[in-house]
mmCIF file of C-alpha atoms and ligand atoms in Angstrom:
data_model
loop_
_atom_site.group_PDB
_atom_site.id
_atom_site.type_symbol
_atom_site.label_atom_id
_atom_site.label_comp_id
_atom_site.label_asym_id
_atom_site.label_seq_id
_atom_site.Cartn_x
_atom_site.Cartn_y
_atom_site.Cartn_z
ATOM 1 C CA UNK M 1 -6.451 -28.451 -4.234
ATOM 2 C CA UNK M 2 -3.457 -30.756 -4.803
ATOM 3 C CA UNK M 3 -0.836 -28.088 -5.409
ATOM 4 C CA UNK M 4 -0.617 -24.318 -5.033
ATOM 5 C CA UNK M 5 1.768 -22.617 -7.416
ATOM 6 C CA UNK M 6 -0.221 -20.336 -9.703
ATOM 7 C CA UNK M 7 -3.300 -18.171 -9.290
ATOM 8 C CA UNK M 8 -5.408 -20.630 -11.312
ATOM 9 C CA UNK M 9 -4.886 -23.284 -8.633
ATOM 10 C CA UNK M 10 -7.293 -21.366 -6.386
ATOM 11 C CA UNK M 11 -10.186 -21.402 -8.835
ATOM 12 C CA UNK M 12 -12.430 -18.307 -9.036
ATOM 13 C CA UNK M 13 -10.657 -15.409 -7.303
ATOM 14 C CA UNK M 14 -13.832 -13.801 -5.977
ATOM 15 C CA UNK M 15 -14.621 -16.967 -4.044
ATOM 16 C CA UNK M 16 -11.071 -17.183 -2.668
ATOM 17 C CA UNK M 17 -11.214 -13.534 -1.624
ATOM 18 C CA UNK M 18 -14.549 -14.040 0.117
ATOM 19 C CA UNK M 19 -13.022 -16.994 1.975
ATOM 20 C CA UNK M 20 -10.036 -14.849 2.961
ATOM 21 C CA UNK M 21 -12.271 -12.208 4.529
ATOM 22 C CA UNK M 22 -14.390 -14.862 6.224
ATOM 23 C CA UNK M 23 -11.249 -16.351 7.800
ATOM 24 C CA UNK M 24 -9.928 -12.909 8.724
ATOM 25 C CA UNK M 25 -13.137 -12.335 10.712
ATOM 26 C CA UNK M 26 -12.944 -15.717 12.406
ATOM 27 C CA UNK M 27 -9.488 -17.259 12.217
ATOM 28 C CA UNK M 28 -10.379 -20.428 14.111
ATOM 29 C CA UNK M 29 -13.599 -21.255 12.272
ATOM 30 C CA UNK M 30 -12.073 -24.238 10.481
ATOM 31 C CA UNK M 31 -9.982 -25.532 13.372
ATOM 32 C CA UNK M 32 -11.547 -29.017 13.101
ATOM 33 C CA UNK M 33 -10.141 -29.529 9.582
ATOM 34 C CA UNK M 34 -6.547 -30.018 10.720
ATOM 35 C CA UNK M 35 -7.099 -32.355 13.658
ATOM 36 C CA UNK M 36 -4.414 -35.087 13.647
ATOM 37 C CA UNK M 37 -2.989 -33.722 10.411
ATOM 38 C CA UNK M 38 0.630 -32.647 10.004
ATOM 39 C CA UNK M 39 2.130 -29.907 7.869
ATOM 40 C CA UNK M 40 5.803 -30.201 6.973
ATOM 41 C CA UNK M 41 7.513 -26.943 6.030
ATOM 42 C CA UNK M 42 10.798 -27.409 4.181
ATOM 43 C CA UNK M 43 13.179 -24.482 3.886
ATOM 44 C CA UNK M 44 16.159 -24.476 1.537
ATOM 45 C CA UNK M 45 16.400 -20.692 2.148
ATOM 46 C CA UNK M 46 15.893 -18.193 4.955
ATOM 47 C CA UNK M 47 12.527 -16.802 5.961
ATOM 48 C CA UNK M 48 10.861 -14.744 8.661
ATOM 49 C CA UNK M 49 7.296 -14.062 7.453
ATOM 50 C CA UNK M 50 6.657 -17.267 5.550
ATOM 51 C CA UNK M 51 7.961 -19.390 8.390
ATOM 52 C CA UNK M 52 5.845 -17.654 11.039
ATOM 53 C CA UNK M 53 2.659 -16.951 9.084
ATOM 54 C CA UNK M 54 2.455 -20.449 7.586
ATOM 55 C CA UNK M 55 2.965 -22.050 10.973
ATOM 56 C CA UNK M 56 0.348 -19.734 12.494
ATOM 57 C CA UNK M 57 -2.143 -20.482 9.709
ATOM 58 C CA UNK M 58 -1.642 -24.231 10.164
ATOM 59 C CA UNK M 59 -2.109 -23.906 13.946
ATOM 60 C CA UNK M 60 -5.298 -21.853 13.416
ATOM 61 C CA UNK M 61 -6.564 -24.808 11.383
ATOM 62 C CA UNK M 62 -5.721 -27.231 14.183
ATOM 63 C CA UNK M 63 -2.687 -28.827 12.505
ATOM 64 C CA UNK M 64 0.586 -30.081 13.894
ATOM 65 C CA UNK M 65 3.633 -28.544 12.234
ATOM 66 C CA UNK M 66 7.142 -29.852 11.545
ATOM 67 C CA UNK M 67 9.768 -27.443 10.222
ATOM 68 C CA UNK M 68 12.891 -28.656 8.456
ATOM 69 C CA UNK M 69 15.725 -26.272 7.609
ATOM 70 C CA UNK M 70 17.576 -28.317 5.064
ATOM 71 C CA UNK M 71 20.772 -26.310 5.442
ATOM 72 C CA UNK M 72 20.790 -26.395 9.249
ATOM 73 C CA UNK M 73 20.884 -29.883 10.670
ATOM 74 C CA UNK M 74 19.749 -32.114 7.791
ATOM 75 C CA UNK M 75 22.089 -34.031 5.490
ATOM 76 C CA UNK M 76 23.273 -32.018 2.515
ATOM 77 C CA UNK M 77 21.101 -33.003 -0.427
ATOM 78 C CA UNK M 78 22.123 -33.822 -3.979
ATOM 79 C CA UNK M 79 19.497 -32.699 -6.491
ATOM 80 C CA UNK M 80 20.930 -34.006 -9.799
ATOM 81 C CA UNK M 81 20.544 -37.567 -11.045
ATOM 82 C CA UNK M 82 23.583 -39.439 -12.321
ATOM 83 C CA UNK M 83 26.066 -37.689 -10.041
ATOM 84 C CA UNK M 84 28.695 -39.877 -8.314
ATOM 85 C CA UNK M 85 27.972 -38.753 -4.784
ATOM 86 C CA UNK M 86 31.533 -38.647 -3.451
ATOM 87 C CA UNK M 87 31.396 -34.954 -2.453
ATOM 88 C CA UNK M 88 29.873 -33.279 0.591
ATOM 89 C CA UNK M 89 26.276 -34.299 -0.160
ATOM 90 C CA UNK M 90 25.268 -37.359 1.862
ATOM 91 C CA UNK M 91 21.721 -37.905 0.628
ATOM 92 C CA UNK M 92 19.776 -37.597 -2.602
ATOM 93 C CA UNK M 93 16.615 -35.538 -2.853
ATOM 94 C CA UNK M 94 14.955 -38.519 -4.549
ATOM 95 C CA UNK M 95 15.118 -40.520 -1.304
ATOM 96 C CA UNK M 96 14.693 -37.547 1.028
ATOM 97 C CA UNK M 97 11.434 -36.373 -0.566
ATOM 98 C CA UNK M 98 9.416 -39.605 -0.241
ATOM 99 C CA UNK M 99 10.796 -40.050 3.290
ATOM 100 C CA UNK M 100 9.554 -36.563 4.239
ATOM 101 C CA UNK M 101 6.201 -37.459 2.688
ATOM 102 C CA UNK M 102 5.883 -40.418 5.100
ATOM 103 C CA UNK M 103 5.712 -38.120 8.118
ATOM 104 C CA UNK M 104 3.115 -35.567 7.030
ATOM 105 C CA UNK M 105 -0.122 -34.823 5.192
ATOM 106 C CA UNK M 106 0.822 -31.541 3.473
ATOM 107 C CA UNK M 107 4.153 -30.086 2.382
ATOM 108 C CA UNK M 108 5.232 -26.454 1.953
ATOM 109 C CA UNK M 109 8.483 -25.844 0.074
ATOM 110 C CA UNK M 110 10.785 -22.834 -0.048
ATOM 111 C CA UNK M 111 13.566 -23.184 -2.586
ATOM 112 C CA UNK M 112 14.857 -20.095 -4.334
ATOM 113 C CA UNK M 113 16.204 -19.818 -7.837
ATOM 114 C CA UNK M 114 19.893 -20.605 -8.265
ATOM 115 C CA UNK M 115 20.035 -17.675 -10.735
ATOM 116 C CA UNK M 116 22.658 -19.366 -12.903
ATOM 117 C CA UNK M 117 20.587 -21.679 -15.134
ATOM 118 C CA UNK M 118 17.386 -20.038 -16.330
ATOM 119 C CA UNK M 119 15.955 -23.227 -17.790
ATOM 120 C CA UNK M 120 16.493 -25.187 -14.555
ATOM 121 C CA UNK M 121 14.942 -22.410 -12.451
ATOM 122 C CA UNK M 122 11.974 -21.755 -14.750
ATOM 123 C CA UNK M 123 11.225 -25.504 -14.968
ATOM 124 C CA UNK M 124 10.718 -25.350 -11.162
ATOM 125 C CA UNK M 125 12.860 -28.480 -10.955
ATOM 126 C CA UNK M 126 12.988 -28.800 -7.135
ATOM 127 C CA UNK M 127 9.292 -28.038 -6.581
ATOM 128 C CA UNK M 128 8.247 -30.454 -9.333
ATOM 129 C CA UNK M 129 10.265 -33.217 -7.680
ATOM 130 C CA UNK M 130 8.380 -32.641 -4.444
ATOM 131 C CA UNK M 131 5.079 -32.827 -6.328
ATOM 132 C CA UNK M 132 6.125 -35.990 -8.139
ATOM 133 C CA UNK M 133 7.815 -37.963 -5.367
ATOM 134 C CA UNK M 134 6.335 -36.876 -2.012
ATOM 135 C CA UNK M 135 2.878 -38.378 -2.515
ATOM 136 C CA UNK M 136 1.466 -35.308 -0.728
ATOM 137 C CA UNK M 137 -0.195 -32.038 -1.727
ATOM 138 C CA UNK M 138 2.523 -29.405 -2.076
ATOM 139 C CA UNK M 139 2.376 -25.626 -1.878
ATOM 140 C CA UNK M 140 4.981 -23.045 -2.847
ATOM 141 C CA UNK M 141 6.399 -20.961 0.016
ATOM 142 C CA UNK M 142 8.429 -19.004 -2.612
ATOM 143 C CA UNK M 143 10.084 -21.251 -5.106
ATOM 144 C CA UNK M 144 12.412 -20.572 -8.031
ATOM 145 C CA UNK M 145 9.932 -18.469 -10.005
ATOM 146 C CA UNK M 146 6.804 -17.860 -7.903
ATOM 147 C CA UNK M 147 5.628 -16.637 -4.500
ATOM 148 C CA UNK M 148 1.858 -17.133 -4.624
ATOM 149 C CA UNK M 149 1.203 -16.855 -0.857
ATOM 150 C CA UNK M 150 2.719 -13.366 -1.013
ATOM 151 C CA UNK M 151 0.761 -12.318 -4.103
ATOM 152 C CA UNK M 152 -2.497 -13.547 -2.580
ATOM 153 C CA UNK M 153 -1.785 -11.532 0.589
ATOM 154 C CA UNK M 154 -0.943 -8.516 -1.592
ATOM 155 C CA UNK M 155 -4.274 -8.782 -3.386
ATOM 156 C CA UNK M 156 -6.140 -8.989 -0.063
ATOM 157 C CA UNK M 157 -4.244 -5.889 1.124
ATOM 158 C CA UNK M 158 -5.080 -3.933 -2.035
ATOM 159 C CA UNK M 159 -8.744 -4.901 -1.742
ATOM 160 C CA UNK M 160 -8.800 -3.663 1.869
ATOM 161 C CA UNK M 161 -7.074 -0.359 1.175
ATOM 162 C CA UNK M 162 -8.307 0.746 -2.239
ATOM 163 C CA UNK M 163 -10.332 3.953 -2.395
ATOM 164 C CA UNK M 164 -11.338 3.686 -6.061
ATOM 165 C CA UNK M 165 -13.161 0.778 -7.669
ATOM 166 C CA UNK M 166 -10.376 0.103 -10.173
ATOM 167 C CA UNK M 167 -7.003 1.123 -8.703
ATOM 168 C CA UNK M 168 -3.878 1.775 -10.742
ATOM 169 C CA UNK M 169 -1.235 -0.559 -9.341
ATOM 170 C CA UNK M 170 2.412 -0.015 -10.263
ATOM 171 C CA UNK M 171 5.047 -2.704 -9.868
ATOM 172 C CA UNK M 172 8.379 -0.901 -9.805
ATOM 173 C CA UNK M 173 11.893 -2.309 -9.896
ATOM 174 C CA UNK M 174 14.276 -0.712 -7.370
ATOM 175 C CA UNK M 175 18.027 -1.101 -6.882
ATOM 176 C CA UNK M 176 19.640 -3.689 -4.598
ATOM 177 C CA UNK M 177 23.127 -4.839 -3.685
ATOM 178 C CA UNK M 178 22.541 -8.590 -4.211
ATOM 179 C CA UNK M 179 21.015 -10.592 -7.022
ATOM 180 C CA UNK M 180 17.439 -11.480 -6.028
ATOM 181 C CA UNK M 181 14.963 -13.889 -7.622
ATOM 182 C CA UNK M 182 12.075 -12.839 -9.874
ATOM 183 C CA UNK M 183 9.551 -14.910 -7.910
ATOM 184 C CA UNK M 184 7.848 -12.024 -6.103
ATOM 185 C CA UNK M 185 7.359 -9.758 -9.141
ATOM 186 C CA UNK M 186 6.372 -12.757 -11.295
ATOM 187 C CA UNK M 187 3.586 -13.801 -8.950
ATOM 188 C CA UNK M 188 2.525 -10.232 -8.212
ATOM 189 C CA UNK M 189 2.089 -9.586 -11.946
ATOM 190 C CA UNK M 190 0.276 -12.883 -12.430
ATOM 191 C CA UNK M 191 -2.176 -12.177 -9.617
ATOM 192 C CA UNK M 192 -2.794 -8.551 -10.588
ATOM 193 C CA UNK M 193 -3.547 -9.701 -14.130
ATOM 194 C CA UNK M 194 -6.017 -12.224 -12.759
ATOM 195 C CA UNK M 195 -7.732 -9.673 -10.487
ATOM 196 C CA UNK M 196 -10.739 -8.262 -12.338
ATOM 197 C CA UNK M 197 -10.534 -4.648 -11.108
ATOM 198 C CA UNK M 198 -6.865 -3.677 -11.271
ATOM 199 C CA UNK M 199 -4.884 -1.720 -13.884
ATOM 200 C CA UNK M 200 -1.332 -3.022 -13.705
ATOM 201 C CA UNK M 201 1.684 -1.043 -14.903
ATOM 202 C CA UNK M 202 5.195 -2.495 -14.627
ATOM 203 C CA UNK M 203 8.212 -0.211 -14.652
ATOM 204 C CA UNK M 204 11.899 -1.126 -14.692
ATOM 205 C CA UNK M 205 15.135 -0.232 -16.462
ATOM 206 C CA UNK M 206 15.433 -1.602 -19.981
ATOM 207 C CA UNK M 207 16.735 -5.155 -19.976
ATOM 208 C CA UNK M 208 14.834 -6.150 -16.800
ATOM 209 C CA UNK M 209 11.754 -7.434 -18.675
ATOM 210 C CA UNK M 210 9.930 -10.145 -16.759
ATOM 211 C CA UNK M 211 8.906 -13.372 -18.451
ATOM 212 C CA UNK M 212 5.975 -12.595 -20.814
ATOM 213 C CA UNK M 213 3.877 -15.348 -19.262
ATOM 214 C CA UNK M 214 3.791 -13.306 -16.047
ATOM 215 C CA UNK M 215 3.604 -9.839 -17.638
ATOM 216 C CA UNK M 216 0.380 -10.842 -19.400
ATOM 217 C CA UNK M 217 -1.705 -7.805 -20.274
ATOM 218 C CA UNK M 218 0.167 -5.346 -18.058
ATOM 219 C CA UNK M 219 1.462 -2.095 -19.519
ATOM 220 C CA UNK M 220 5.275 -1.901 -19.414
ATOM 221 C CA UNK M 221 6.496 1.688 -18.990
ATOM 222 C CA UNK M 222 10.241 2.334 -18.892
ATOM 223 C CA UNK M 223 9.817 5.907 -17.636
ATOM 224 C CA UNK M 224 9.350 5.448 -13.891
ATOM 225 C CA UNK M 225 7.887 8.931 -13.396
ATOM 226 C CA UNK M 226 5.252 8.378 -16.079
ATOM 227 C CA UNK M 227 4.421 5.002 -14.577
ATOM 228 C CA UNK M 228 3.929 6.520 -11.105
ATOM 229 C CA UNK M 229 1.606 9.293 -12.291
ATOM 230 C CA UNK M 230 -1.881 8.755 -10.852
ATOM 231 C CA UNK M 231 -0.905 5.478 -9.154
ATOM 232 C CA UNK M 232 -3.011 4.286 -6.211
ATOM 233 C CA UNK M 233 -0.516 1.614 -5.132
ATOM 234 C CA UNK M 234 3.249 1.442 -5.578
ATOM 235 C CA UNK M 235 4.609 -2.093 -5.207
ATOM 236 C CA UNK M 236 8.405 -1.888 -5.034
ATOM 237 C CA UNK M 237 10.711 -4.871 -5.498
ATOM 238 C CA UNK M 238 14.177 -5.578 -6.738
ATOM 239 C CA UNK M 239 14.731 -8.475 -9.075
ATOM 240 C CA UNK M 240 17.822 -9.641 -10.887
ATOM 241 C CA UNK M 241 17.936 -9.685 -14.669
ATOM 242 C CA UNK M 242 15.363 -12.235 -15.896
ATOM 243 C CA UNK M 243 17.405 -12.952 -19.032
ATOM 244 C CA UNK M 244 14.406 -12.420 -21.291
ATOM 245 C CA UNK M 245 16.015 -9.887 -23.637
ATOM 246 C CA UNK M 246 19.561 -11.183 -23.183
ATOM 247 C CA UNK M 247 19.837 -14.790 -21.911
ATOM 248 C CA UNK M 248 23.493 -14.245 -20.901
ATOM 249 C CA UNK M 249 22.336 -11.678 -18.318
ATOM 250 C CA UNK M 250 20.137 -14.161 -16.419
ATOM 251 C CA UNK M 251 20.423 -13.700 -12.646
ATOM 252 C CA UNK M 252 22.867 -10.803 -12.967
ATOM 253 C CA UNK M 253 22.685 -7.256 -11.643
ATOM 254 C CA UNK M 254 22.764 -5.118 -14.775
ATOM 255 C CA UNK M 255 21.586 -1.886 -13.123
ATOM 256 C CA UNK M 256 22.201 -0.289 -9.749
ATOM 257 C CA UNK M 257 20.543 2.972 -10.741
ATOM 258 C CA UNK M 258 19.752 4.690 -7.431
ATOM 259 C CA UNK M 259 17.353 7.114 -9.152
ATOM 260 C CA UNK M 260 14.850 4.226 -8.990
ATOM 261 C CA UNK M 261 14.836 4.173 -5.146
ATOM 262 C CA UNK M 262 11.301 5.057 -4.012
ATOM 263 C CA UNK M 263 11.500 8.328 -2.055
ATOM 264 C CA UNK M 264 8.996 11.048 -1.124
ATOM 265 C CA UNK M 265 9.488 12.763 -4.476
ATOM 266 C CA UNK M 266 8.562 9.538 -6.274
ATOM 267 C CA UNK M 267 5.475 9.159 -4.090
ATOM 268 C CA UNK M 268 4.482 12.790 -4.819
ATOM 269 C CA UNK M 269 3.936 11.760 -8.475
ATOM 270 C CA UNK M 270 1.181 9.337 -7.387
ATOM 271 C CA UNK M 271 -2.481 9.771 -6.493
ATOM 272 C CA UNK M 272 -1.715 9.799 -2.748
ATOM 273 C CA UNK M 273 -0.488 6.259 -3.468
ATOM 274 C CA UNK M 274 0.025 3.573 -0.871
ATOM 275 C CA UNK M 275 3.460 1.971 -0.622
ATOM 276 C CA UNK M 276 3.846 -1.806 -0.609
ATOM 277 C CA UNK M 277 6.771 -4.225 -0.340
ATOM 278 C CA UNK M 278 6.779 -7.917 0.543
ATOM 279 C CA UNK M 279 9.681 -7.514 3.038
ATOM 280 C CA UNK M 280 12.457 -8.055 3.923
ATOM 281 C CA UNK M 281 13.493 -4.693 2.508
ATOM 282 C CA UNK M 282 16.815 -2.893 2.530
ATOM 283 C CA UNK M 283 16.079 0.704 3.443
ATOM 284 C CA UNK M 284 17.524 3.487 1.314
ATOM 285 C CA UNK M 285 18.203 1.112 -1.559
ATOM 286 C CA UNK M 286 14.640 0.043 -2.371
ATOM 287 C CA UNK M 287 12.768 2.685 -0.346
ATOM 288 C CA UNK M 288 13.705 5.579 1.892
ATOM 289 C CA UNK M 289 13.034 5.635 5.644
ATOM 290 C CA UNK M 290 10.468 8.424 5.150
ATOM 291 C CA UNK M 291 8.351 6.466 2.674
ATOM 292 C CA UNK M 292 8.361 3.148 4.514
ATOM 293 C CA UNK M 293 7.514 4.912 7.789
ATOM 294 C CA UNK M 294 4.823 7.136 6.257
ATOM 295 C CA UNK M 295 1.098 6.671 6.974
ATOM 296 C CA UNK M 296 0.731 5.482 3.363
ATOM 297 C CA UNK M 297 3.039 2.519 3.930
ATOM 298 C CA UNK M 298 1.179 -0.808 4.001
ATOM 299 C CA UNK M 299 4.129 -3.110 4.619
ATOM 300 C CA UNK M 300 2.937 -4.292 8.053
ATOM 301 C CA UNK M 301 -0.744 -4.993 7.193
ATOM 302 C CA UNK M 302 0.571 -6.660 4.035
ATOM 303 C CA UNK M 303 2.756 -9.002 6.082
ATOM 304 C CA UNK M 304 -0.138 -9.621 8.500
ATOM 305 C CA UNK M 305 -2.270 -10.803 5.583
ATOM 306 C CA UNK M 306 0.192 -13.633 4.940
ATOM 307 C CA UNK M 307 -1.525 -15.505 7.771
ATOM 308 C CA UNK M 308 -4.833 -15.058 5.946
ATOM 309 C CA UNK M 309 -3.717 -16.047 2.448
ATOM 310 C CA UNK M 310 -2.006 -19.114 3.852
ATOM 311 C CA UNK M 311 -5.060 -20.075 5.901
ATOM 312 C CA UNK M 312 -7.190 -20.179 2.748
ATOM 313 C CA UNK M 313 -4.602 -22.310 0.932
ATOM 314 C CA UNK M 314 -4.130 -24.823 3.752
ATOM 315 C CA UNK M 315 -7.894 -24.994 4.340
ATOM 316 C CA UNK M 316 -8.463 -25.834 0.668
ATOM 317 C CA UNK M 317 -5.763 -28.522 0.801
ATOM 318 C CA UNK M 318 -7.150 -30.075 3.978
ATOM 319 C CA UNK M 319 -10.637 -30.171 2.442
ATOM 320 C CA UNK M 320 -9.252 -32.071 -0.555
ATOM 321 C CA UNK M 321 -7.339 -34.716 1.444
HETATM 322 C C1 AN0 T 1 13.799 -12.769 -1.304
HETATM 323 C C2 AN0 T 1 13.428 -12.392 -2.732
HETATM 324 O O1 AN0 T 1 13.736 -11.286 -3.162
HETATM 325 O O2 AN0 T 1 12.823 -13.213 -3.431
HETATM 326 C C3 AN0 T 1 12.580 -13.053 -0.473
HETATM 327 C C4 AN0 T 1 11.460 -12.087 -0.546
HETATM 328 C C5 AN0 T 1 10.216 -12.571 0.097
HETATM 329 N N1 AN0 T 1 14.512 -11.666 -0.704
HETATM 330 C C6 AN0 T 1 15.760 -11.786 -0.248
HETATM 331 O O3 AN0 T 1 16.372 -12.811 -0.386
HETATM 332 C C7 AN0 T 1 16.344 -10.596 0.427
HETATM 333 N N1 CP T 2 7.763 -11.883 2.318
HETATM 334 C C1 CP T 2 8.354 -13.052 2.654
HETATM 335 O O1 CP T 2 8.081 -14.126 2.098
HETATM 336 O O2 CP T 2 9.239 -12.939 3.676
HETATM 337 P P1 CP T 2 10.206 -14.084 4.240
HETATM 338 O O3 CP T 2 11.268 -14.326 3.201
HETATM 339 O O4 CP T 2 10.736 -13.528 5.513
HETATM 340 O O5 CP T 2 9.396 -15.323 4.455
#
């Protein structure tokens, strides 16, 4: 595997899932694969889970790990070509990327959407430059439009906790005080569409339609209560306006409707549904204290599975070196 961005990069999902459970049972089974190999993790944005779980996965596989926080200690990077670099940016990404590639065997990149230019974000401009100029296999650690390591962990979590063969999974928008990317819901929808035994329903206020290439065959239901009825899993997430119905709204907050916050009444509409969120989560905006602390909350096992999803991805990349 030369890059990991979309669900198709993993090949058949059943095989990837089997590998995930194999690794979960024996995390150090493939420790020989990473001997004398170096992973470089590059963060343009903050992280708790991705930083720790990716490093842990790489260590389980016997790798050395270098972490670079671009905004804390590195030179400020220019990303556009043709700019006269007389501002505060001392180095161009087009030199920085191949230099980083010299010191490692694999690269993980976190670079969020700017949320001002939809075309730039949806072209995955920064990630594509890493793929093109680093000379190394590259995986997304949440980029402008996708978060595949999260979606893979979510699928593992659903598989572990489902009590019916074909669960109803509901992706619900919830209110938030800051504009957030669409990467998590995009990838979640993409992966749930790819999973053979999941019925996916997406619910959000009108105007928050996700890009059709991620929505796929999911049912979109604007009535949140109807969407929740009979649900086995509730996957809550805020995202800013994707600019699909109105391009001028891209990256903006066009609803703060607190009736969408997932509380115990919302959960009572479900089929004893489990609650999921990728974290970090702002309590009492996205979800109430009661719901996130309830026995049906899966947020911690979900985060734990990030080590597993990442182990499969790094293992596949090491095997292909
Ligand atoms: C990010 C987001 O919504 O994409 C990261 C989630 C994993 N969340 C925040 O920036 C709060
Ligand atoms: N879920 C997730 O990716 O969390 P971090 O932003 O803390 O890495």
